[in-house]
Tab-separated table of C-alpha atoms and ligand atoms in Angstrom:
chain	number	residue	atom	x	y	z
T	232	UNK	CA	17.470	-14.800	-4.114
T	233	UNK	CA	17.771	-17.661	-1.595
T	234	UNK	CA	21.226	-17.564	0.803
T	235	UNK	CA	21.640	-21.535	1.950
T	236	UNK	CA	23.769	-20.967	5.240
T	237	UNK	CA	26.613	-24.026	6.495
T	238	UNK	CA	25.670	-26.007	9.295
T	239	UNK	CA	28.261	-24.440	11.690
T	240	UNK	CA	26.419	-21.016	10.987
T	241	UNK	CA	25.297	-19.638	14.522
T	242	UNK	CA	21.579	-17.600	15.082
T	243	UNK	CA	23.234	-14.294	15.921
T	244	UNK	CA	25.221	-15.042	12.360
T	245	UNK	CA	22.364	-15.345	10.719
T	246	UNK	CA	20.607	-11.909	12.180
T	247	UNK	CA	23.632	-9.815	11.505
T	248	UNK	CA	22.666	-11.312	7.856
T	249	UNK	CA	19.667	-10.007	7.995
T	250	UNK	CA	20.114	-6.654	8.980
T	251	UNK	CA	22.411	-6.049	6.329
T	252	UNK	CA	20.289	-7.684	3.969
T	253	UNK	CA	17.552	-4.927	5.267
T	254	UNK	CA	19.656	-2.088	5.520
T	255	UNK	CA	20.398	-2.871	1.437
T	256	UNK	CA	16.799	-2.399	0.918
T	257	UNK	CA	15.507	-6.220	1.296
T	258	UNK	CA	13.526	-8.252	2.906
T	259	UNK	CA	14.945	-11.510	4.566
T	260	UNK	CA	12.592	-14.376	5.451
T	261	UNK	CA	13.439	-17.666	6.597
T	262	UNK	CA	12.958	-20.416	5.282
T	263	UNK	CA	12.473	-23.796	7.169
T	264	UNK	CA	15.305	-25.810	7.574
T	265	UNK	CA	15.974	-28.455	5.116
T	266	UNK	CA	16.563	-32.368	5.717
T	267	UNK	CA	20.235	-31.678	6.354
T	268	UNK	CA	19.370	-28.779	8.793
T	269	UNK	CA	20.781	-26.309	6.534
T	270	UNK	CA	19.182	-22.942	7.214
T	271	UNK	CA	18.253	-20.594	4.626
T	272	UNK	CA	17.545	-16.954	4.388
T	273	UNK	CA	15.245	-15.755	0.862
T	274	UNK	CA	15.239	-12.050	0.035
T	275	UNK	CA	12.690	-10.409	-1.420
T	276	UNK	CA	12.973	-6.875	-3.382
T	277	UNK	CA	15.421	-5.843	-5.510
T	278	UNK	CA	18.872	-6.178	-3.837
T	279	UNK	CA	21.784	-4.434	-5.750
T	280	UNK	CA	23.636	-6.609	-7.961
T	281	UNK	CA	27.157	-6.325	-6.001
T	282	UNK	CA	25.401	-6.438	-2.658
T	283	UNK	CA	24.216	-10.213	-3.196
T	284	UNK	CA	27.833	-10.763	-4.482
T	285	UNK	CA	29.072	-9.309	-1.122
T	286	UNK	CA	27.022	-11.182	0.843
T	287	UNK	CA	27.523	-14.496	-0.854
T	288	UNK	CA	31.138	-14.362	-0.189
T	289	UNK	CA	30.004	-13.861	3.654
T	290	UNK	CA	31.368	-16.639	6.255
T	291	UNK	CA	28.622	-18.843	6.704
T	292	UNK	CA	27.259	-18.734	3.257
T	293	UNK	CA	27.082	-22.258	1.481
T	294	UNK	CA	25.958	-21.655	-1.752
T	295	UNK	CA	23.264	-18.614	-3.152
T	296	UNK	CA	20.212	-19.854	-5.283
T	297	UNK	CA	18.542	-17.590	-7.797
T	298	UNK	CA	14.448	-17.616	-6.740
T	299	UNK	CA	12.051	-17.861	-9.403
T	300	UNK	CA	10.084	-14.732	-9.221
T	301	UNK	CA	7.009	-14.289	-11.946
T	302	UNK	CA	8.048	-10.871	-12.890
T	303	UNK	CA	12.060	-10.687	-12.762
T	304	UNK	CA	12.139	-7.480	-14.072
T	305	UNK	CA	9.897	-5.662	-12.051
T	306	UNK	CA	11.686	-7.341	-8.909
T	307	UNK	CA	14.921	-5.676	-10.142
T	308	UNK	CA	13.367	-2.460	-11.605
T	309	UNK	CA	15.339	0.944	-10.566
T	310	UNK	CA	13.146	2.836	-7.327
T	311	UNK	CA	12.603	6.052	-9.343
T	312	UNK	CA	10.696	7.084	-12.298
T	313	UNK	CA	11.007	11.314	-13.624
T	314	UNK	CA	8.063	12.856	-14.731
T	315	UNK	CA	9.247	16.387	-15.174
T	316	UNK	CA	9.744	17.750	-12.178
T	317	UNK	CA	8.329	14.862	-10.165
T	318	UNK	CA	10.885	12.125	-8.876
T	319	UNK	CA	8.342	9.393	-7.868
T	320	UNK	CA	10.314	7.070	-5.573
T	321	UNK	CA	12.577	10.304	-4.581
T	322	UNK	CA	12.684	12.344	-0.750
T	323	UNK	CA	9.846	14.225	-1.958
T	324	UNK	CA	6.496	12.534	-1.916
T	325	UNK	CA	4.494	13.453	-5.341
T	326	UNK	CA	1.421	14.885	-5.451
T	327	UNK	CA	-0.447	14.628	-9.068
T	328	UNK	CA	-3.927	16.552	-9.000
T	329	UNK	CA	-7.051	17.347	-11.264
T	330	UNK	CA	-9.948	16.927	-12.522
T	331	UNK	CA	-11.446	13.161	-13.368
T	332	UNK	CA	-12.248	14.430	-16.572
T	333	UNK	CA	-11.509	17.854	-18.787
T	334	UNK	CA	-14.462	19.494	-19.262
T	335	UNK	CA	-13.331	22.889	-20.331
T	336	UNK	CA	-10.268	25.187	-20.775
T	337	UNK	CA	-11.488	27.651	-17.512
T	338	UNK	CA	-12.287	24.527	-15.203
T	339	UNK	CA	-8.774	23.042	-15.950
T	340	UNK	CA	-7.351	26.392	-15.242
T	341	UNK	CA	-8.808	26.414	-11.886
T	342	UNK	CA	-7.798	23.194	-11.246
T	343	UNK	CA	-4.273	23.838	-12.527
T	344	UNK	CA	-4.179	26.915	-10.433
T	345	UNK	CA	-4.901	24.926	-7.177
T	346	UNK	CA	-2.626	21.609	-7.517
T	347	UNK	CA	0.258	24.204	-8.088
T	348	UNK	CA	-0.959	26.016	-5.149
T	349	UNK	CA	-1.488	22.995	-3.616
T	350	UNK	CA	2.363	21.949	-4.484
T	351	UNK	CA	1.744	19.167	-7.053
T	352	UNK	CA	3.647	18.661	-10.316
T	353	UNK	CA	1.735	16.618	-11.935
T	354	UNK	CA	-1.764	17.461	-13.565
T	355	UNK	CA	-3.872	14.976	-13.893
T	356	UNK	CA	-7.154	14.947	-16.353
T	357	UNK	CA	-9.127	12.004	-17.870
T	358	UNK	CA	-9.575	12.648	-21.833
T	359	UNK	CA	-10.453	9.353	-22.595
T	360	UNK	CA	-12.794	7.949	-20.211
T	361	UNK	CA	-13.032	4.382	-19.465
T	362	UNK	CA	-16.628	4.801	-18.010
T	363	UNK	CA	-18.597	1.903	-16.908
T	364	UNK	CA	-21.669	2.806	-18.936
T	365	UNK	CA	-21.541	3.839	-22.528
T	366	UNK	CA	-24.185	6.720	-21.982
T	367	UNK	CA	-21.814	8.049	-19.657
T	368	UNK	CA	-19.228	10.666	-20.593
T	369	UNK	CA	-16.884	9.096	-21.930
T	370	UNK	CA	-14.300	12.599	-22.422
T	371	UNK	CA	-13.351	15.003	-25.049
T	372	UNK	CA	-10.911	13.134	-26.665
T	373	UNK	CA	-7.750	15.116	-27.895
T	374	UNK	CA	-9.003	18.180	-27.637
T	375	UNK	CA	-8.840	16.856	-23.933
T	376	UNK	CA	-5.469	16.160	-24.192
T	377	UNK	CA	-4.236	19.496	-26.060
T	378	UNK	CA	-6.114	21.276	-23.366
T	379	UNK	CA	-3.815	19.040	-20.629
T	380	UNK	CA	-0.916	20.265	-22.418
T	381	UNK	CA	-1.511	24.049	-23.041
T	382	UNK	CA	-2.749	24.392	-18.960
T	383	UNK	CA	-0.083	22.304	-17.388
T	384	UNK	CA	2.572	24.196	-19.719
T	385	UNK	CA	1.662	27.327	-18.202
T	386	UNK	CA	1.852	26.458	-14.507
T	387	UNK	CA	4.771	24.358	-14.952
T	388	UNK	CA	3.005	20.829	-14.414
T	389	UNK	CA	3.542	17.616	-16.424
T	390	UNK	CA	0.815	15.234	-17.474
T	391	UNK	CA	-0.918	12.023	-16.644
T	392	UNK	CA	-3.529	11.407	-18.450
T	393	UNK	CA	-5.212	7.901	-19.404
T	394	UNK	CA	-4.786	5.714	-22.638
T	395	UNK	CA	-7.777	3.245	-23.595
T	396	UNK	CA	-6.570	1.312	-26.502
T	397	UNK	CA	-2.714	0.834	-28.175
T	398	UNK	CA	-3.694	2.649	-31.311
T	399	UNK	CA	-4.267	5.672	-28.745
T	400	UNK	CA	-0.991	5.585	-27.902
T	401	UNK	CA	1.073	7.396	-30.161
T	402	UNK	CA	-1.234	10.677	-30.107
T	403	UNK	CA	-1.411	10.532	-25.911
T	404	UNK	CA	2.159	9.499	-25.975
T	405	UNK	CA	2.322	12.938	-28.131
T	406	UNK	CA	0.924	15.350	-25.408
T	407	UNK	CA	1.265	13.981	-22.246
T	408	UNK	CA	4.555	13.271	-20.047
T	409	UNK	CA	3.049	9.947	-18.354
T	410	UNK	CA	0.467	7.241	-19.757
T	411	UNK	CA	-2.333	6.194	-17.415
T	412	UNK	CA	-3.601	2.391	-17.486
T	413	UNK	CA	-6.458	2.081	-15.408
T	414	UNK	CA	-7.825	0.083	-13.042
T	415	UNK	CA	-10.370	-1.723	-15.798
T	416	UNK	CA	-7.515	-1.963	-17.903
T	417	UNK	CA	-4.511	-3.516	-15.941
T	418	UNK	CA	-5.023	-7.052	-17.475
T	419	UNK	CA	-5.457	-5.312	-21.032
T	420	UNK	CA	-2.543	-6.813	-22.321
T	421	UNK	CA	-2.443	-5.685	-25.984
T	422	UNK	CA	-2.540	-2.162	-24.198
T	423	UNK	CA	0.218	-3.336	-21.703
T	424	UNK	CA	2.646	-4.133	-24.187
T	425	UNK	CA	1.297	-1.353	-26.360
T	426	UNK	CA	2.775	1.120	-23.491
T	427	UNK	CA	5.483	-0.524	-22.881
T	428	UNK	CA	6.601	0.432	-26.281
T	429	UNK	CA	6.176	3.937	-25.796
T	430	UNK	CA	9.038	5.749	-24.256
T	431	UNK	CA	6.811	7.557	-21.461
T	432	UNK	CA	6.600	6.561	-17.957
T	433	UNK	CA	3.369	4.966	-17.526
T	434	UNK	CA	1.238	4.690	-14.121
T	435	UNK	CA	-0.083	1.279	-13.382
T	436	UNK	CA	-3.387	1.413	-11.632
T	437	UNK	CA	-4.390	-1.508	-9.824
T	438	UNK	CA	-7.357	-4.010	-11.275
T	439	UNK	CA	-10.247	-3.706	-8.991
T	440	UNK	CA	-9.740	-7.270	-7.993
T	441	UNK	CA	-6.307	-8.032	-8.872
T	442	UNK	CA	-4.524	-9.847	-6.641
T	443	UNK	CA	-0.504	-7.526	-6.018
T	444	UNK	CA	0.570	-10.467	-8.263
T	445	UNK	CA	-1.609	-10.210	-10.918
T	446	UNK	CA	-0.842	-6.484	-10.806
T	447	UNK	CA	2.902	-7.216	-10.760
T	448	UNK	CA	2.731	-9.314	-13.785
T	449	UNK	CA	0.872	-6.395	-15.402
T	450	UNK	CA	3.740	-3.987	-14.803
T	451	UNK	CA	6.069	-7.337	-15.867
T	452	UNK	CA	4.090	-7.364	-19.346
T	453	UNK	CA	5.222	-3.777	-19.775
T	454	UNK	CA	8.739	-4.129	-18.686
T	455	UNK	CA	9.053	-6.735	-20.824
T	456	UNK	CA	8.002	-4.434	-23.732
T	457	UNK	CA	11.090	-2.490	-23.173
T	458	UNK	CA	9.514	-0.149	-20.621
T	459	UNK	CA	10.618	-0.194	-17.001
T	460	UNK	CA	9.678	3.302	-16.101
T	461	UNK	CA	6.479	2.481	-14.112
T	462	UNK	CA	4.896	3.749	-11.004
T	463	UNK	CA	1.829	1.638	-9.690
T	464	UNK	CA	-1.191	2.994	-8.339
T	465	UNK	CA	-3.384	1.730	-5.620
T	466	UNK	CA	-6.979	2.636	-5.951
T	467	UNK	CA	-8.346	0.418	-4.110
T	468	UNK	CA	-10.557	-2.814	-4.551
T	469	UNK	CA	-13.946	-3.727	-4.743
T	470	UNK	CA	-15.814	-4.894	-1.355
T	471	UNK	CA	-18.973	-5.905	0.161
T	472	UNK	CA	-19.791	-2.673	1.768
T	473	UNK	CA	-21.377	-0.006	-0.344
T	474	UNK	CA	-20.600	2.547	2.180
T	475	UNK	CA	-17.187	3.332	0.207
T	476	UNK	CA	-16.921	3.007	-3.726
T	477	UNK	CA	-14.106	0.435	-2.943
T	478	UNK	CA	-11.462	-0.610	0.195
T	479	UNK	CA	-8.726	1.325	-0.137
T	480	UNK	CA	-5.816	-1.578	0.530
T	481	UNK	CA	-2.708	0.801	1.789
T	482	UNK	CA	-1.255	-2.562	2.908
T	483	UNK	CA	-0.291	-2.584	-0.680
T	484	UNK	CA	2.044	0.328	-0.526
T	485	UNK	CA	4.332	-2.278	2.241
T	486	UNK	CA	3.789	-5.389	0.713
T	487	UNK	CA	4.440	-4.110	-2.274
T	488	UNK	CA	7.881	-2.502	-1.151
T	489	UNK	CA	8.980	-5.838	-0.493
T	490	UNK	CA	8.677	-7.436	-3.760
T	491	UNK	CA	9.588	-4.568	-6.131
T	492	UNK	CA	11.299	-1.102	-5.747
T	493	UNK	CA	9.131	0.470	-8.188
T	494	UNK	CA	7.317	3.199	-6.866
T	495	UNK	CA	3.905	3.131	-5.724
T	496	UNK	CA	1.402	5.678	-5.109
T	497	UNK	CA	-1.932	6.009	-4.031
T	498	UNK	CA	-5.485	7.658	-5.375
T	499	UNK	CA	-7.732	8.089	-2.243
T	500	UNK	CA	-10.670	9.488	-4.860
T	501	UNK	CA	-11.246	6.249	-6.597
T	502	UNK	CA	-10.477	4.244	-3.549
T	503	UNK	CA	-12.966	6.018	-1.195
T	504	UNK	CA	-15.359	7.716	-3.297
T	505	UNK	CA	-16.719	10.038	-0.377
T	506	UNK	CA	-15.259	13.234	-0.566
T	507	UNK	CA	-15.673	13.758	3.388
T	508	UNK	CA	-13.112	11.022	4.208
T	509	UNK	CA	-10.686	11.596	1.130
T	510	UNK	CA	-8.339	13.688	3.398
T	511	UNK	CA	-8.072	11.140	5.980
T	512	UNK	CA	-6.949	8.369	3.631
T	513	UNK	CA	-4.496	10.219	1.758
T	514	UNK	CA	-2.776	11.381	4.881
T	515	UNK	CA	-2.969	8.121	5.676
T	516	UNK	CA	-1.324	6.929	2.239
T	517	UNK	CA	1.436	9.182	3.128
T	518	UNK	CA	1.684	7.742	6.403
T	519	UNK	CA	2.070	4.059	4.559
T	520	UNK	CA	5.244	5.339	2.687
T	521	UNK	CA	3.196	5.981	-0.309
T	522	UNK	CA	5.723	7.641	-2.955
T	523	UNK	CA	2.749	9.681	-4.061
T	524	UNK	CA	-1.066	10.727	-3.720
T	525	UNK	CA	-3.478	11.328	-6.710
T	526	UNK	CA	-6.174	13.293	-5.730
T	527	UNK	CA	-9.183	14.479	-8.190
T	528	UNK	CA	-10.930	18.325	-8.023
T	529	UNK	CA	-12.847	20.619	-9.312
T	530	UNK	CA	-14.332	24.228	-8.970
T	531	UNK	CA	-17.835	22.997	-8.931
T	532	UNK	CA	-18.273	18.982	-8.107
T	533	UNK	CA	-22.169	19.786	-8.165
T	534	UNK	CA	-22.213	20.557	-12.176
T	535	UNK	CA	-18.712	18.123	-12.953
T	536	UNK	CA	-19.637	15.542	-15.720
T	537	UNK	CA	-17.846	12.522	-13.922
T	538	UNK	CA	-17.158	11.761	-10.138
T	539	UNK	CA	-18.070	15.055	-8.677
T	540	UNK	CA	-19.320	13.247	-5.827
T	541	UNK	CA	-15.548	12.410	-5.054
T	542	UNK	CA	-13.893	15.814	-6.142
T	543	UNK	CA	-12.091	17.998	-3.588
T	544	UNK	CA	-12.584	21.746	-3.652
T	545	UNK	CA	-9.338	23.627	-5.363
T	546	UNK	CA	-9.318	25.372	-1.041
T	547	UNK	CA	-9.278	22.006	-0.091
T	548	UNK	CA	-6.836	20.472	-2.089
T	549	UNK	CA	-4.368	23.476	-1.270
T	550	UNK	CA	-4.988	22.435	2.547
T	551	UNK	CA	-4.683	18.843	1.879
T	552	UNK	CA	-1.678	18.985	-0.222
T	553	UNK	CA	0.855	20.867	2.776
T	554	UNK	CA	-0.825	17.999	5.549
T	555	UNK	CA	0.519	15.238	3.094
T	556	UNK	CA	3.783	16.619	2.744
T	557	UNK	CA	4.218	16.841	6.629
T	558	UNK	CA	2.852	13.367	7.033
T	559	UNK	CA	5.514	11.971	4.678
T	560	UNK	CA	8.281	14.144	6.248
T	561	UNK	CA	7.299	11.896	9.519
T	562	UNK	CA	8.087	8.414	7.103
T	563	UNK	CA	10.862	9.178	4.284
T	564	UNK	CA	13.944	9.220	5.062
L	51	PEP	C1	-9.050	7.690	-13.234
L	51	PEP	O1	-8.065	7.817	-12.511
L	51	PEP	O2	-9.443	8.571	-14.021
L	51	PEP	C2	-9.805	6.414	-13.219
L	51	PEP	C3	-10.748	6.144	-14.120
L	51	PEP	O3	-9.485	5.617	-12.211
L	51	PEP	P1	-9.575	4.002	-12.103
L	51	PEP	O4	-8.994	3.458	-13.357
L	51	PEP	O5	-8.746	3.730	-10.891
L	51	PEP	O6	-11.021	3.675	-11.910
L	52	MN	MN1	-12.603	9.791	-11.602
């Protein structure tokens, strides 16, 4: 949305604009002038309908222009997605833990038993593994997913669990309360529109070198399916360094924030990789204004079939899970 200003408009005018176009939940950037020294004020994120009527009948307003953003509906998407009792985008930051894969009935348990201790509501759990090798795990199917189901029902947790491939989505769709499209996914676009059929939320995880507009054009593909309940995920990007398994980019959480009001949440386990400095960046998430953190665990990373090298002990996670909540006490308002 562009707001072309009259000549006569003065500069404190034009920030009293802007503040109210911020406190509506925008973000105002000026444009240069044009040839007739016009000034003009474009807004990015999703400004309420009657707002931008309000402030196009402001004094000083010459005329309001409709910007052509890639993705319309994920610019005007609503902030929060329910996932049973998670409100991602609500007062409460989310926490969604697990395992990266299910590997049994007693080590989902455990790790069941600690994100509820740990205050999560979501359980996550990969059944159907997207793994970079093909003599790698690649997850017990849907057995994997019953499993998801039967734990989480018993501590009171929802699901998030990933979906591979759109003929997978009915039976996922089936047992889980959210759909997972991961990172080596995001540009899958048969899958994109697949989920965007489904009536589950689905959580968008970022392409490990997608640019936030590629990524927003994912989420487009599945809003334009008829699905607008999505919450994107941040798992960082792949870099020159092997130190980390990839660069966590938290300067996704605010840049994103000012092109969509989706929310957006963050998984420090794929986007660091070293268990040692896992805490640190999801404190840090919260600290960003992340609208959740997805962290992985398990009883015993030593004998887990997938990413053990990245999983937080259930002791840890219960730690980590009360530090994150103070952290984002500190940033949401
Ligand atoms: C996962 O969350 O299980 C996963 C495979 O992550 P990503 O798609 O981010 O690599
Ligand atoms: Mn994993």
């Amino acid at each position: 949305m562009i707001f072309v200003f009259t000549a006569e408009i003065d500069a404190e005018a034009i920030a009293r604009f802007e503040a109210e176009v911020r406190r509506a939940g925008g973000e105002p950037q000026r444009l240069a002038s044009g040839p007739d020294g016009r000034r003009a004020i474009e807004c990015r994120g999703a400004l309420p309908r009657d707002v931008v009527a309000a402030l196009a009948k402001q004094t000083g307003v010459a005329f309001v222009l409709e910007s052509s953003v890639a993705y319309p509906k994920v610019a005007a998407a609503a902030p929060t997605v329910r996932v049973g009792k998670a409100l991602f985008g609500g007062p409460e930051i989310v926490l969604i833990a697990g395992p990266c894969a299910v590997e049994s009935e007693a080590q989902l348990e455990a790790c069941a038993r600690a994100a509820s201790a740990a205050g999560a509501t979501v359980l996550r759990g990969g059944a159907f593994k997207p793994r970079t090798s093909p003599y790698s795990f690649q997850g017990s199917g849907e057995t994997a997913v019953g499993l998801l189901r039967a734990v989480a029902d018993r501590h009171g947790l929802a699901v998030v669990t990933e979906v591979l491939s759109p003929d997978a989505v009915p039976l996922v769709a089936e047992h889980a309360d959210m759909l997972q499209v991961g990172s080596r996914n995001m540009q899958n676009f048969a899958l994109l529109r697949a989920v965007g059929q489904s009536t589950r939320p689905v959580l968008l995880k970022r392409g490990m070198s997608a640019t936030l507009e590629e990524w927003l054009l994912a989420a487009e593909y599945i809003a334009n399916a008829g699905n607008e309940r999505i919450v994107l995920c941040e798992r960082g990007v792949r870099h020159f360094d092997p130190a980390a398994r990839n660069l966590l980019d938290l300067a996704a959480v605010p840049l994103i924030r000012a092109r969509t009001a989706l929310p957006i949440i963050v998984d420090p386990s794929h986007g660091v990789g070293v268990r040692s400095a896992i805490p640190a960046m999801a404190l840090a998430a919260a600290a960003a204004g992340a609208d959740g953190v997805m962290l992985e665990c398990h009883p015993d990373p030593g004998a887990a079939k997938s990413d053990g090298f990245q999983a937080l002990l259930p002791e840890q996670l219960i730690e980590l899970g009360e530090r994150i909540r103070a952290v984002a006490a500190c940033v949401r308002t």
